[in-house]
JSON list of C-alpha atoms in Angstrom, two decimals:
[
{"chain": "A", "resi": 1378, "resn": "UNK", "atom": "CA", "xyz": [49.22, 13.74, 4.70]},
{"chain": "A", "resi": 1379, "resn": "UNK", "atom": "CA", "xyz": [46.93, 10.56, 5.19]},
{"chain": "A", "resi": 1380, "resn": "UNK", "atom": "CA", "xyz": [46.14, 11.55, 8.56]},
{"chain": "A", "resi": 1381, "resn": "UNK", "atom": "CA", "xyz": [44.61, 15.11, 7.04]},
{"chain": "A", "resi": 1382, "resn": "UNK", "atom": "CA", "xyz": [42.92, 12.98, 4.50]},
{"chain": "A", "resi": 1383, "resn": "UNK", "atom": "CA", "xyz": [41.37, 10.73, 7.39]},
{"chain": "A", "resi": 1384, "resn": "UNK", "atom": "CA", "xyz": [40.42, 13.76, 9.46]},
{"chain": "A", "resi": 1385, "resn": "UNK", "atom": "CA", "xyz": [39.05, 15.21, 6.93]},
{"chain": "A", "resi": 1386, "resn": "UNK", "atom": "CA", "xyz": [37.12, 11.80, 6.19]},
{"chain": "A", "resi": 1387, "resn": "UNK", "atom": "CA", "xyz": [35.58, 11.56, 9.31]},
{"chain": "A", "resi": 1388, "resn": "UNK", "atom": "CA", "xyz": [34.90, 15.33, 9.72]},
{"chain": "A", "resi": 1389, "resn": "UNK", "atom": "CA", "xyz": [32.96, 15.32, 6.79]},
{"chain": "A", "resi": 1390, "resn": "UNK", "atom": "CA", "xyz": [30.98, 11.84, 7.67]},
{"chain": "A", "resi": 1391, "resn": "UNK", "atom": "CA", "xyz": [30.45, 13.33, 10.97]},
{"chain": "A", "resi": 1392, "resn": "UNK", "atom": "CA", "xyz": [28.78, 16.41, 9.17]},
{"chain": "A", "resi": 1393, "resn": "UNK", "atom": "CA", "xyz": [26.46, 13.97, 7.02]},
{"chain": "A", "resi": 1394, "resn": "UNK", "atom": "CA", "xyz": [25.41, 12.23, 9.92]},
{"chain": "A", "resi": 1395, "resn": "UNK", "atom": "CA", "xyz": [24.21, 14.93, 11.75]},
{"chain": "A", "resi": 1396, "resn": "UNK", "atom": "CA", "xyz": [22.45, 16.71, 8.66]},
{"chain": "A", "resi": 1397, "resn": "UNK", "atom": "CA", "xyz": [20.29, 13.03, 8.45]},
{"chain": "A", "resi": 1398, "resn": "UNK", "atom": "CA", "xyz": [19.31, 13.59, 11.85]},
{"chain": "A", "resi": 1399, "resn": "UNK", "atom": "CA", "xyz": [18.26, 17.14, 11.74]},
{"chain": "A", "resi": 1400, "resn": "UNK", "atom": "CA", "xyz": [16.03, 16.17, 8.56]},
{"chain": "A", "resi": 1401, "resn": "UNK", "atom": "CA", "xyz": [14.70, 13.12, 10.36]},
{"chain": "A", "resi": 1402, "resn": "UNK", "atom": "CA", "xyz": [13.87, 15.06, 13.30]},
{"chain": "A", "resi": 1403, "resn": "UNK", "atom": "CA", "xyz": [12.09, 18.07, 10.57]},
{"chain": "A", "resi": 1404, "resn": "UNK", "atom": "CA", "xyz": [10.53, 14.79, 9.01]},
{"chain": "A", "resi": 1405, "resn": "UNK", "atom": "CA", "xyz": [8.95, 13.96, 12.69]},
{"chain": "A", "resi": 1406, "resn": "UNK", "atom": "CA", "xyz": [7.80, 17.32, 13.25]},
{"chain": "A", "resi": 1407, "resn": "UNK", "atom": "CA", "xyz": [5.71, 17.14, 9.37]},
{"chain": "A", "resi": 1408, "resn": "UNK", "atom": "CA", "xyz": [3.45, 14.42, 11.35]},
{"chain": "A", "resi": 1409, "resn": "UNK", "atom": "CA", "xyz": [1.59, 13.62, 14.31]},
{"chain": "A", "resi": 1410, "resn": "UNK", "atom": "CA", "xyz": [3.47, 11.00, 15.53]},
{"chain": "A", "resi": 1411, "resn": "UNK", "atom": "CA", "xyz": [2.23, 10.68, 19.03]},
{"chain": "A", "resi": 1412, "resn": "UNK", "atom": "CA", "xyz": [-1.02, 11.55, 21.39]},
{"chain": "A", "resi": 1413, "resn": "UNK", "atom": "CA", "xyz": [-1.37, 11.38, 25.38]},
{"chain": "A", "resi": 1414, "resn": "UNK", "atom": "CA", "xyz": [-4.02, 11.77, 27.21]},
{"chain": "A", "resi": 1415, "resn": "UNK", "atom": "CA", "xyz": [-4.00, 13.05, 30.29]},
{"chain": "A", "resi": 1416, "resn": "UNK", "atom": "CA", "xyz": [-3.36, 11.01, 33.43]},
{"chain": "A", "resi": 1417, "resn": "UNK", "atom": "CA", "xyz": [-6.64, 10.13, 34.91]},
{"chain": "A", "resi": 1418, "resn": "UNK", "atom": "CA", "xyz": [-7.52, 8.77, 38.83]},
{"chain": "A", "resi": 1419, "resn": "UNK", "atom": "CA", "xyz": [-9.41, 6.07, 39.27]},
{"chain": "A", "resi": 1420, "resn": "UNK", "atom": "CA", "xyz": [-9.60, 3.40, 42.49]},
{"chain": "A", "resi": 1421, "resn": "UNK", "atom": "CA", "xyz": [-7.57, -0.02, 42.61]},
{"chain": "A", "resi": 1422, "resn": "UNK", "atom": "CA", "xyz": [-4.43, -1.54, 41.96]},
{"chain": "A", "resi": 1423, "resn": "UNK", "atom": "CA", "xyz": [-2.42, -1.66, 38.36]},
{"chain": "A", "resi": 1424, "resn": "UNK", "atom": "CA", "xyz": [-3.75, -4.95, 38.17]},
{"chain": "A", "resi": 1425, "resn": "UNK", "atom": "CA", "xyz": [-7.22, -4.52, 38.70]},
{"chain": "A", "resi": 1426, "resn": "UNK", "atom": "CA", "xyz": [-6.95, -1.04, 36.69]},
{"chain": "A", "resi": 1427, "resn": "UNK", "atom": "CA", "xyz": [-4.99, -2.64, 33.51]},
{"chain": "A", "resi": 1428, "resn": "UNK", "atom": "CA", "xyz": [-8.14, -5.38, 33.81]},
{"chain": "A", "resi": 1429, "resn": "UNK", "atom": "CA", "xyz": [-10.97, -2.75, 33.93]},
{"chain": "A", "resi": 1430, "resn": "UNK", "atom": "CA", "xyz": [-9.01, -0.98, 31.17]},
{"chain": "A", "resi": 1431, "resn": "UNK", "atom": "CA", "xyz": [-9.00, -4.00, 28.99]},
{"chain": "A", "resi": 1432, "resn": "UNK", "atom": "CA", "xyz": [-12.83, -4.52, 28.67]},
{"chain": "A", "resi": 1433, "resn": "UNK", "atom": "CA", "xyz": [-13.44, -1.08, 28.29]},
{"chain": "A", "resi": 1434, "resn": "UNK", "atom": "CA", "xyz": [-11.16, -0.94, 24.87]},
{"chain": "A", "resi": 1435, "resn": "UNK", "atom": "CA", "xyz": [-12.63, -4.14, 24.02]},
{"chain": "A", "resi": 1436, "resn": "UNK", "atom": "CA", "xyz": [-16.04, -2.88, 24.28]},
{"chain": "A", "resi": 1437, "resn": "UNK", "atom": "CA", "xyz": [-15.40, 0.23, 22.86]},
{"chain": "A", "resi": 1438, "resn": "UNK", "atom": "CA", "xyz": [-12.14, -0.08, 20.25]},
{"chain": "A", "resi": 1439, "resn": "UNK", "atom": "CA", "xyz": [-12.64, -1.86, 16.79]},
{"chain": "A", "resi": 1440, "resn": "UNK", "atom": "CA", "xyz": [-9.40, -3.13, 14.89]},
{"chain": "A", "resi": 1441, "resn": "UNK", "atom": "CA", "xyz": [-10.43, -2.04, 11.84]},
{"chain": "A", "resi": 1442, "resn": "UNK", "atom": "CA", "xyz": [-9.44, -5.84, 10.17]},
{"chain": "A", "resi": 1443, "resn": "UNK", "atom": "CA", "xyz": [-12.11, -8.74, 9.96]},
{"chain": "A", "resi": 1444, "resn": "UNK", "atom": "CA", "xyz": [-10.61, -11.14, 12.17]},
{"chain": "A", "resi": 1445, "resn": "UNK", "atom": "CA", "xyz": [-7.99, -9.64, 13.81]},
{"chain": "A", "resi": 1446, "resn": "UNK", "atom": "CA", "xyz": [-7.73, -9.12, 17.36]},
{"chain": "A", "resi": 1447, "resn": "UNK", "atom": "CA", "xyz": [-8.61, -5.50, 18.90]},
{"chain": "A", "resi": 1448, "resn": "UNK", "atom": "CA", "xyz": [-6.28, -6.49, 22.24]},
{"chain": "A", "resi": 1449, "resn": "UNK", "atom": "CA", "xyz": [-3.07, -7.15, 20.49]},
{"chain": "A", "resi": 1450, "resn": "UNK", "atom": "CA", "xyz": [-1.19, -7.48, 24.12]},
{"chain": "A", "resi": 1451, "resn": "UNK", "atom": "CA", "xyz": [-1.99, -7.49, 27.80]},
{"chain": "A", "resi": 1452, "resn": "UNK", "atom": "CA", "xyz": [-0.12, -7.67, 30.98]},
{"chain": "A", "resi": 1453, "resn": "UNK", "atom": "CA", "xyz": [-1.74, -6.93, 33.90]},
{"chain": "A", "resi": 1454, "resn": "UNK", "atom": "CA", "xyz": [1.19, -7.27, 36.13]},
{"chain": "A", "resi": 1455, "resn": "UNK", "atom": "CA", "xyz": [2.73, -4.56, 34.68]},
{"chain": "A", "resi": 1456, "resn": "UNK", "atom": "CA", "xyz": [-0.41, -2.56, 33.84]},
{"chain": "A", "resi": 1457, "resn": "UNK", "atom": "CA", "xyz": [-0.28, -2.12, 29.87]},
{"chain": "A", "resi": 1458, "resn": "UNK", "atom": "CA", "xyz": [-2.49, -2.99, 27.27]},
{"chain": "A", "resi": 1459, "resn": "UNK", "atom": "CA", "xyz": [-1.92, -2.45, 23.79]},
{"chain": "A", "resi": 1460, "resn": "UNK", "atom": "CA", "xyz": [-4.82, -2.28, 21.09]},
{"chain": "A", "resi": 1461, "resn": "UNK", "atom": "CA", "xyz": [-5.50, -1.65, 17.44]},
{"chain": "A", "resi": 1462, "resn": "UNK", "atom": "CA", "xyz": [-7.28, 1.14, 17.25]},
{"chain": "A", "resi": 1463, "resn": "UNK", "atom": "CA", "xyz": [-9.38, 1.94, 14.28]},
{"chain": "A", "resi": 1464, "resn": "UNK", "atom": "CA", "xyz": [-11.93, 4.80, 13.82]},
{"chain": "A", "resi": 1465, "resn": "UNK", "atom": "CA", "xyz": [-13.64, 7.26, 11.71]},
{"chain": "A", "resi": 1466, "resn": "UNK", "atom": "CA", "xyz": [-12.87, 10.90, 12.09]},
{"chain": "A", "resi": 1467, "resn": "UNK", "atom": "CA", "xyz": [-13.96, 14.43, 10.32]},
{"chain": "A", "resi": 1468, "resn": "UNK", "atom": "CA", "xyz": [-11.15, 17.03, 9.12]},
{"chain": "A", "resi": 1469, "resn": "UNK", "atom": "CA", "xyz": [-11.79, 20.65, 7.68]},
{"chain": "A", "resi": 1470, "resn": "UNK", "atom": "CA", "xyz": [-9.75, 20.31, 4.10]},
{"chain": "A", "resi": 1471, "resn": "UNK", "atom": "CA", "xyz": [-9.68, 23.63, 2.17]},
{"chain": "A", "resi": 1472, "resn": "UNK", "atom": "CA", "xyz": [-12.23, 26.48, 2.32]},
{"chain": "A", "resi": 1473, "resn": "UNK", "atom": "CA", "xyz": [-13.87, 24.44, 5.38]},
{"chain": "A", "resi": 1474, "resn": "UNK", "atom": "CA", "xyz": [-15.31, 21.58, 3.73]},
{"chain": "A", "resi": 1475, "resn": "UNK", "atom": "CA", "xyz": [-15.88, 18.65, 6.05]},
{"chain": "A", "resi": 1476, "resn": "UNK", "atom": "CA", "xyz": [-13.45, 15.65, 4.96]},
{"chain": "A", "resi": 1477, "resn": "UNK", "atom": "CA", "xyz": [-15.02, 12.15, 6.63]},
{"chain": "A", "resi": 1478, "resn": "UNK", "atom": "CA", "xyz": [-11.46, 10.14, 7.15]},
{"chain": "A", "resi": 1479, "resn": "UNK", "atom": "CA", "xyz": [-10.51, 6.39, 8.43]},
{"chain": "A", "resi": 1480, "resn": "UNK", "atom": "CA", "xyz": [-7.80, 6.27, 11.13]},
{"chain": "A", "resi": 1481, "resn": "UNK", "atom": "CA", "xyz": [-5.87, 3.89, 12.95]},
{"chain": "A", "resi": 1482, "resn": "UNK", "atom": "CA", "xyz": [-3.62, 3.97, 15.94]},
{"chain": "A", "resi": 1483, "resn": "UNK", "atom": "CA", "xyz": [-1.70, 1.48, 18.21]},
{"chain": "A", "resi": 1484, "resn": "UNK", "atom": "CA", "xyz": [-3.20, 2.04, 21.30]},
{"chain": "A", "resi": 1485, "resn": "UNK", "atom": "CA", "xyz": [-1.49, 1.61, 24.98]},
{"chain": "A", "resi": 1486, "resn": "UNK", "atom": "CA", "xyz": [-2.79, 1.48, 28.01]},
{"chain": "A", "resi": 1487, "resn": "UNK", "atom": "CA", "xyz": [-0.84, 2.16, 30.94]},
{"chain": "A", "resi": 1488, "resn": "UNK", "atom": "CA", "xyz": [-2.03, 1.52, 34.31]},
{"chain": "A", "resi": 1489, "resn": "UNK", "atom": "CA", "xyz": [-0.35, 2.42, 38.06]},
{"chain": "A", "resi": 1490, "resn": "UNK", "atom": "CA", "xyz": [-2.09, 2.17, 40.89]},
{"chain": "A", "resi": 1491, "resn": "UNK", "atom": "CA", "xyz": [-4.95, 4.40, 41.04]},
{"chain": "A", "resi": 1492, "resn": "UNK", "atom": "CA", "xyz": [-4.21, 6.24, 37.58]},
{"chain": "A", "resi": 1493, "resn": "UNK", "atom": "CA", "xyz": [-3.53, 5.21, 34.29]},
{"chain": "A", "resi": 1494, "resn": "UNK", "atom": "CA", "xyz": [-2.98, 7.11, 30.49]},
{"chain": "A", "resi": 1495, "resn": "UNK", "atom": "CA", "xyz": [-3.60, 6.43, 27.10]},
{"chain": "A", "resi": 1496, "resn": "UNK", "atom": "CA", "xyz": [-1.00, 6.68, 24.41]},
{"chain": "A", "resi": 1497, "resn": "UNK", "atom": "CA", "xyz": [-1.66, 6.93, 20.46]},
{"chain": "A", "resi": 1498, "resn": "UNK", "atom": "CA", "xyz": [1.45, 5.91, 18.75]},
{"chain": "A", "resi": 1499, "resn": "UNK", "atom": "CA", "xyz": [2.09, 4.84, 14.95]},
{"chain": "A", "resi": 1500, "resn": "UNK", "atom": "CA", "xyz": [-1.11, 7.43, 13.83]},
{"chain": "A", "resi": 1501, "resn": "UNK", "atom": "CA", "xyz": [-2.20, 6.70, 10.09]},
{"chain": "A", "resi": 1502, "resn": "UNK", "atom": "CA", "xyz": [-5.35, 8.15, 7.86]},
{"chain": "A", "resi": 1503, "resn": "UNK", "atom": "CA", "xyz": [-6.00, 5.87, 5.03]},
{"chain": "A", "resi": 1504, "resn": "UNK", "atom": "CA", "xyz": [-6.50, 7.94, 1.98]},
{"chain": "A", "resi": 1505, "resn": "UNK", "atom": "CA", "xyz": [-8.93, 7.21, -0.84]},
{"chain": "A", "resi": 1506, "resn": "UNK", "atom": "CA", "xyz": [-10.35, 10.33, -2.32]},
{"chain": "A", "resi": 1507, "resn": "UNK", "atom": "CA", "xyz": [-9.14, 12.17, -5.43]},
{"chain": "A", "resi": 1508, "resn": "UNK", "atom": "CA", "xyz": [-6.77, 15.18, -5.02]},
{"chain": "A", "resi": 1509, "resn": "UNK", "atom": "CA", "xyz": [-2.92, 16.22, -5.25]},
{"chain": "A", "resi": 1510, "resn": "UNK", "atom": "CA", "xyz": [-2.00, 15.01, -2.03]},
{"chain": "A", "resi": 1511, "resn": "UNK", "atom": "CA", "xyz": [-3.69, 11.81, -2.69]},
{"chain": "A", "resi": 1512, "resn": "UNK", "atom": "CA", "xyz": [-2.02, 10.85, -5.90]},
{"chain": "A", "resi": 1513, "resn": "UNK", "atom": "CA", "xyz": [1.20, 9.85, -4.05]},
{"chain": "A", "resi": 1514, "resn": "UNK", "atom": "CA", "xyz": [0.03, 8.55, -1.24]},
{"chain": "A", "resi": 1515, "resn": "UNK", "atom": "CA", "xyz": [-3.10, 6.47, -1.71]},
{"chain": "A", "resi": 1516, "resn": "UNK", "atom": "CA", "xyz": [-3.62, 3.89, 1.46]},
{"chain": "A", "resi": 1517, "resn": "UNK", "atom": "CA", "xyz": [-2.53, 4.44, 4.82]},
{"chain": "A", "resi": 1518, "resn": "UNK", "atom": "CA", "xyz": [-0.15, 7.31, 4.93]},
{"chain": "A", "resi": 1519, "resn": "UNK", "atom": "CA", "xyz": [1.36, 9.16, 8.09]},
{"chain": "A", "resi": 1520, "resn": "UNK", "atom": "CA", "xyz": [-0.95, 11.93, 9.37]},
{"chain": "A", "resi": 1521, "resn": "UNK", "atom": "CA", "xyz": [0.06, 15.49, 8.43]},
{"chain": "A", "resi": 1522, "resn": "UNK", "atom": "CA", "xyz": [1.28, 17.70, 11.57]},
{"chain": "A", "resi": 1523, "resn": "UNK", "atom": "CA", "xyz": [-0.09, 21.06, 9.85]},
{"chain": "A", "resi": 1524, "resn": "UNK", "atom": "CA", "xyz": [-3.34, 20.04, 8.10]},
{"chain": "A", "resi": 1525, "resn": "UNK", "atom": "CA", "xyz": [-5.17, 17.17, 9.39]},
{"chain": "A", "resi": 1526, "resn": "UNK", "atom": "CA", "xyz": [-3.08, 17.04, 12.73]},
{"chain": "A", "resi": 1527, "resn": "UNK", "atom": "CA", "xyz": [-5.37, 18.61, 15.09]},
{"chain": "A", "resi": 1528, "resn": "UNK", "atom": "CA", "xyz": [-8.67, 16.81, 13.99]},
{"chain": "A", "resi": 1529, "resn": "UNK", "atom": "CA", "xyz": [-6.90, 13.89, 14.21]},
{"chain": "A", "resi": 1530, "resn": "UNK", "atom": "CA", "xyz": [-5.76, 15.14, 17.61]},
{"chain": "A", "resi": 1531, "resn": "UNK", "atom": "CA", "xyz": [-9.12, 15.86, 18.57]},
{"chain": "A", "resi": 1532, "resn": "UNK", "atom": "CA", "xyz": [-10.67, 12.25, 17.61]},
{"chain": "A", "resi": 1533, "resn": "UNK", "atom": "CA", "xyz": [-8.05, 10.41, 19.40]},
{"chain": "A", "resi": 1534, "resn": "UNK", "atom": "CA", "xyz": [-8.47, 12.89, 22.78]},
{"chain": "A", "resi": 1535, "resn": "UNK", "atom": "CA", "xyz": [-12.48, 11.56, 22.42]},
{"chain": "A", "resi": 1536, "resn": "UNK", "atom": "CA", "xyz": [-11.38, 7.73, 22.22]},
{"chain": "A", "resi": 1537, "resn": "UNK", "atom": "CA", "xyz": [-9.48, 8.51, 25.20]},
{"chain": "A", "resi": 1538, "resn": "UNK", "atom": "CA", "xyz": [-12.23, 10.32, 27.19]},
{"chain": "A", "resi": 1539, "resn": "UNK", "atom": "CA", "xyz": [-14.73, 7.31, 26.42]},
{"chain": "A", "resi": 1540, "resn": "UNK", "atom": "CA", "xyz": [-12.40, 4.75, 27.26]},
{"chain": "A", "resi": 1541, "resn": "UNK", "atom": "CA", "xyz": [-11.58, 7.05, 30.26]},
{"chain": "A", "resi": 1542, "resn": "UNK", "atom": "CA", "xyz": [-15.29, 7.48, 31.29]},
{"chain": "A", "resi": 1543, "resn": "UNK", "atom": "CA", "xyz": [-15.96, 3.80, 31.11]},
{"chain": "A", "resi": 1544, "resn": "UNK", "atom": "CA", "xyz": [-12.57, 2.90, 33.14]},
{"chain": "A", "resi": 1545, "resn": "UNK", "atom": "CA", "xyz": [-13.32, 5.13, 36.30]},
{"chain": "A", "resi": 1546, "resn": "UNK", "atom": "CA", "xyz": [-17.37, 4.04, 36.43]},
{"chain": "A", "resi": 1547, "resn": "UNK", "atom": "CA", "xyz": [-17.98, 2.11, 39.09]}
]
């Protein structure tokens, strides 16, 4: 009888467990969580890549904070940067009206030799303006997959070109 009771324990835990997940990975999907930019050629070594890659973000990236660093991390003998990336960006809210919106991102730069990416991870909007989705969430708040997703989408793709542009000129 206890070992039906136990089975039945564990069955049930195992059941809860993987209902969390599912709704963690349905929470994931609500946001944009994540941006890549395509890989991009360039000439030189990871090294001398990573270093190019580094002035380029800190001539072109603000942090968004007074006083804080925009390079948060750099090792060029590995080839990665990471950044705090802060920027304005324009989304279409309801019946088209243009929404002017503060976002931030970690940014990562990864360089190999002769190529390197651009990764937005840990995407925010701060929020500020009046509304219903605004009354629970005023201050930074994850970025909504659905709504403001692809203009988001489309502002981090542009950091990525710049920073892009200015790695592979000569």
């Amino acid at each position: 009888m206890n070992r039906c009771v136990l089975a039945v324990v564990f069955f049930s835990a195992a059941i809860s467990w993987q209902a969390m997940a599912a709704n963690d990975q349905a929470d994931d999907a609500k946001y944009l969580n994540r941006v890549e930019s395509a890989v991009f050629e360039t000439t030189g070594d990871h090294q001398s890549v990573a270093k190019h890659g580094a002035t380029c973000i800190a001539q072109i990236i603000k942090p968004g904070v007074v006083n804080a660093p925009t390079i948060i991390s750099s090792d060029f003998d590995s080839g990665v940067i990471v950044a705090n990336n802060n920027f304005k960006f324009v989304w279409h809210g309801f019946l088209g009206t243009a929404i002017e919106d503060t976002g931030r991102t970690t940014l990562t730069f990864e360089a190999k030799d002769g190529r390197f990416r651009i990764v937005h991870t840990s995407i925010e909007q701060f929020i500020t303006y009046p509304g219903q989705y605004a009354a629970l969430n005023q201050g930074w708040t994850p970025v909504p997959a659905e709504t403001i997703g692809a203009d988001m989408k489309k502002a981090l793709d542009d950091i990525s070109l710049k920073i892009a542009d200015c790695v592979k000129a000569p």
